[in-house]
CSV table of C-alpha atoms in Angstrom, one decimal:
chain,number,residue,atom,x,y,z
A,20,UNK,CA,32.9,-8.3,27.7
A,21,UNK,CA,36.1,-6.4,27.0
A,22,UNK,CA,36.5,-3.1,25.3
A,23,UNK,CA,38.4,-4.4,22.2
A,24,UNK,CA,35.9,-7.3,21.9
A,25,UNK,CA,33.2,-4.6,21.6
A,26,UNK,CA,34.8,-2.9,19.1
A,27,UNK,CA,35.3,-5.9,16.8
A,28,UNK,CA,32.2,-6.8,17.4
A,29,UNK,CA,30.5,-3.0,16.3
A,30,UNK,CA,33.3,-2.5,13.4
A,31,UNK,CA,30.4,-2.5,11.4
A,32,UNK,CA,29.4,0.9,13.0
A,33,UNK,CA,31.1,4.1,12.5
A,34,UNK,CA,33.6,6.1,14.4
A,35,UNK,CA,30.4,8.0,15.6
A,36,UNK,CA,28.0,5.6,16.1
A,37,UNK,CA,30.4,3.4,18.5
A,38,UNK,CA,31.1,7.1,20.3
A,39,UNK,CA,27.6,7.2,20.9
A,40,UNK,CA,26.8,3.6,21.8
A,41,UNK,CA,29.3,3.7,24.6
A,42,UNK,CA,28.3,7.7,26.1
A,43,UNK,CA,24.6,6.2,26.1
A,44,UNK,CA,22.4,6.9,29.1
A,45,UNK,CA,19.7,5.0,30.8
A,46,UNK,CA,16.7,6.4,29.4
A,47,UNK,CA,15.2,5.9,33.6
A,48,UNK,CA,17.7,7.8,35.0
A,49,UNK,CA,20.4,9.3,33.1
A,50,UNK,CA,23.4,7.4,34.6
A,51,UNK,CA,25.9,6.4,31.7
A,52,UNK,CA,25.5,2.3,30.5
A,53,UNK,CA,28.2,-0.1,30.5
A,54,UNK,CA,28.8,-0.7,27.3
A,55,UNK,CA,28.5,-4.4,27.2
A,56,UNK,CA,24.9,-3.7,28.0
A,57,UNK,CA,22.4,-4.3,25.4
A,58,UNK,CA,19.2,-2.6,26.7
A,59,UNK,CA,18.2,0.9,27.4
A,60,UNK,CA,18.1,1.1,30.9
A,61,UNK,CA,20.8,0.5,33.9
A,62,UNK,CA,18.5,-1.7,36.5
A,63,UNK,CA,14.6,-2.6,36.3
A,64,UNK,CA,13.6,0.0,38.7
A,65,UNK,CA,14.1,2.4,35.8
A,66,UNK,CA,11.8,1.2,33.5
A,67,UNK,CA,8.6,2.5,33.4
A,68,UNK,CA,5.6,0.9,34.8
A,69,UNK,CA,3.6,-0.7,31.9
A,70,UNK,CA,0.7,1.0,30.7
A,71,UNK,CA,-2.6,-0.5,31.2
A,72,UNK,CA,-4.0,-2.3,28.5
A,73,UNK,CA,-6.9,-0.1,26.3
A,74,UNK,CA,-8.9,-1.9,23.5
A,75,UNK,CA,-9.1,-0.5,20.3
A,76,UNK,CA,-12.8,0.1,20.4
A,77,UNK,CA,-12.7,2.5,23.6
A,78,UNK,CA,-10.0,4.4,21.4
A,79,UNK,CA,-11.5,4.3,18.4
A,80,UNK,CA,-14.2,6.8,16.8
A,81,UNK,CA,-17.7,5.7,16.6
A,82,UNK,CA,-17.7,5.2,12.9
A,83,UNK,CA,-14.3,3.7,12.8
A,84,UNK,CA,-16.0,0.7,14.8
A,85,UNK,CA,-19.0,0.5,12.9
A,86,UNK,CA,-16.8,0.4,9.9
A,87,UNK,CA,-14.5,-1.9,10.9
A,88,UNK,CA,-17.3,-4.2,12.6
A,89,UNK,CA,-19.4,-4.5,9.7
A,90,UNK,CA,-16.0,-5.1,7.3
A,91,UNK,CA,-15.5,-8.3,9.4
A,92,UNK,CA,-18.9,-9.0,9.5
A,93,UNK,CA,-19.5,-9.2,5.4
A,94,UNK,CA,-16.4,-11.9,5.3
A,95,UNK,CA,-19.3,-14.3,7.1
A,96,UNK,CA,-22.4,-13.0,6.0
A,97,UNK,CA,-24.3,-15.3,3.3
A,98,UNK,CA,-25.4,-13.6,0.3
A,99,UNK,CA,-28.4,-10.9,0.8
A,100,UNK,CA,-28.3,-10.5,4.4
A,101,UNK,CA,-29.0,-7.6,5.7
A,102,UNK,CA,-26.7,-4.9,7.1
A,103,UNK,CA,-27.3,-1.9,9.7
A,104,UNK,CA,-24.8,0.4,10.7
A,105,UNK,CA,-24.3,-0.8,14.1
A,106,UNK,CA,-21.7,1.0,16.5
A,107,UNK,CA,-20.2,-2.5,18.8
A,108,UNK,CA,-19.5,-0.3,21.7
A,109,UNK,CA,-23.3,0.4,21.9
A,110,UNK,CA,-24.0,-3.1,22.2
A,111,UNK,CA,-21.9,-4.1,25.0
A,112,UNK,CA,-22.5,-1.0,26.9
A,113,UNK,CA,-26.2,-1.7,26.7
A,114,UNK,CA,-25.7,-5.2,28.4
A,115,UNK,CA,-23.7,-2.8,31.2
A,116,UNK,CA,-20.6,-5.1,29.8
A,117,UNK,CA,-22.3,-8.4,30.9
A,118,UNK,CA,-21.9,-11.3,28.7
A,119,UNK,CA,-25.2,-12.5,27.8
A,120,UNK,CA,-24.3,-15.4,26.8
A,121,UNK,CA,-22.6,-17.2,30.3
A,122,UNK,CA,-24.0,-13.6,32.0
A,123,UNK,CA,-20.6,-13.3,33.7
A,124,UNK,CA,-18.6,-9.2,34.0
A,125,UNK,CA,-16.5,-8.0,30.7
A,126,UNK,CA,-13.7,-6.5,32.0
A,127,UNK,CA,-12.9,-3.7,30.2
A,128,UNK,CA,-9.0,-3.6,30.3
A,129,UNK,CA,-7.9,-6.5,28.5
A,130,UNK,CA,-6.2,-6.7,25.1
A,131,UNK,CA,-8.9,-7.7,22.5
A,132,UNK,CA,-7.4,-11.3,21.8
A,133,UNK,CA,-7.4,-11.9,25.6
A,134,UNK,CA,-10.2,-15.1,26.2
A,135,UNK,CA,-12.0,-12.5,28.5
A,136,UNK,CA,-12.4,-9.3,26.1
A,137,UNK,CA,-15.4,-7.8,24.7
A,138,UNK,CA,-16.9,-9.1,21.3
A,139,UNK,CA,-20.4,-9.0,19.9
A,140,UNK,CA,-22.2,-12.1,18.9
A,141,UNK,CA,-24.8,-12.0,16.4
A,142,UNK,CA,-27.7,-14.1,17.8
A,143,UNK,CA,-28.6,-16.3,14.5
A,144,UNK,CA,-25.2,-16.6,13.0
A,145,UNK,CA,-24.4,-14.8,9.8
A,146,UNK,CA,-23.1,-18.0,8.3
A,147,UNK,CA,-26.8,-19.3,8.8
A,148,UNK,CA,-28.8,-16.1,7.6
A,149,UNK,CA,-28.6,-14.1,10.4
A,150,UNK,CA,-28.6,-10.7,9.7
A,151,UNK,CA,-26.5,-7.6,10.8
A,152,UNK,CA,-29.1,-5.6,12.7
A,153,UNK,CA,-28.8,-4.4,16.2
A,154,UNK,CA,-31.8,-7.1,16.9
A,155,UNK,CA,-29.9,-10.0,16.3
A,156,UNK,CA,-27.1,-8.8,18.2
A,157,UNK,CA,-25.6,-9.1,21.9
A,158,UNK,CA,-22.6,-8.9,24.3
A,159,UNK,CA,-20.5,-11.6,24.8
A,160,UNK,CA,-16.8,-12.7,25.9
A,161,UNK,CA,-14.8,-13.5,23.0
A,162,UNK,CA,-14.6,-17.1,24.5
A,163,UNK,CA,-17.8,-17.6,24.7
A,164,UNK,CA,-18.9,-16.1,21.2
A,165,UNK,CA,-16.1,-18.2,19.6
A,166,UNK,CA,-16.9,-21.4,21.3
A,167,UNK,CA,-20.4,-20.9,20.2
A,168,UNK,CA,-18.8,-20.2,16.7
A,169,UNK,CA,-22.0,-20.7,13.9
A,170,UNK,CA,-24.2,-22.4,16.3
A,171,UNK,CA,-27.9,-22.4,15.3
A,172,UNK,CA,-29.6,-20.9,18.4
A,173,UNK,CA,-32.1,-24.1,18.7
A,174,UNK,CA,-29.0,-26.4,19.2
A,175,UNK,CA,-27.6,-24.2,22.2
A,176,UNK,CA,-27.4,-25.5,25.6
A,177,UNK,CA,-26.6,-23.3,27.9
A,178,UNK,CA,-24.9,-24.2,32.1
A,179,UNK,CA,-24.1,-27.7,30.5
């Protein structure tokens, strides 16, 4: 792209802001950007390395993931069923991040919509009376817990 291109195209900006757009640096290294460059850095070996992915329940405080946990909980629950204040954390860490439902590992650095994360399945489903006490619940992969969805325990078949 040439110069007066640029400038046509960013007439929009002011005197100072097209000034700064072409005196910016890579934020890697420092080195000045061409101007017809639309990121922030000069060549990929400047960009950081990606931090690894930490779910929000090793980040959050206990009784922000009891609160949160029992919050999405209630939107399932039938009327009158029970509720303990159960920390979700504590659950998987007491099945030493094992699913118990297809017994395989629960990684624990994966994003929390990833097929493999951590989630707790409640053992009777809410939606079928099941209640929200640490008795009725275990660890599971979230893949597992939503393919099992509001399945009566009875009607489970498990290593088909």
């Amino acid at each position: 792209m040439t110069v007066p291109f640029l400038q046509r195209l960013n007439k929009h900006l002011t005197d100072a802001e097209q000034i700064a757009w072409y005196e910016r640096s890579c934020e890697g290294c420092g080195s000045t950007l061409d101007p017809s460059s639309l990121g922030d850095y000069c060549q990929e070996s400047c960009r950081p390395a990606e931090n690894p992915v930490i779910p929000a329940f090793l980040t959050r405080t206990p009784a922000a993931r009891i609160h949160s946990f029992r919050w999405a909980s209630a939107a399932r629950a039938l009327q009158g069923t029970h509720f303990e204040d159960v920390d979700p954390l504590a659950v998987i860490e007491a099945a030493d991040w094992h699913c118990e439902l297809c017994g395989g590992e629960i990684p624990k650095d994966v994003d929390r919509y990833d097929p493999q994360a951590a989630s707790v399945d409640h053992h009777m489903p809410l939606a079928l009376g099941g209640h929200h006490v640490r008795g009725n619940m275990r660890a599971a992969h979230r893949r597992c817990n939503i393919s099992k969805n509001a399945t009566h325990p009875d009607d489970l078949s498990y290593g088909d």
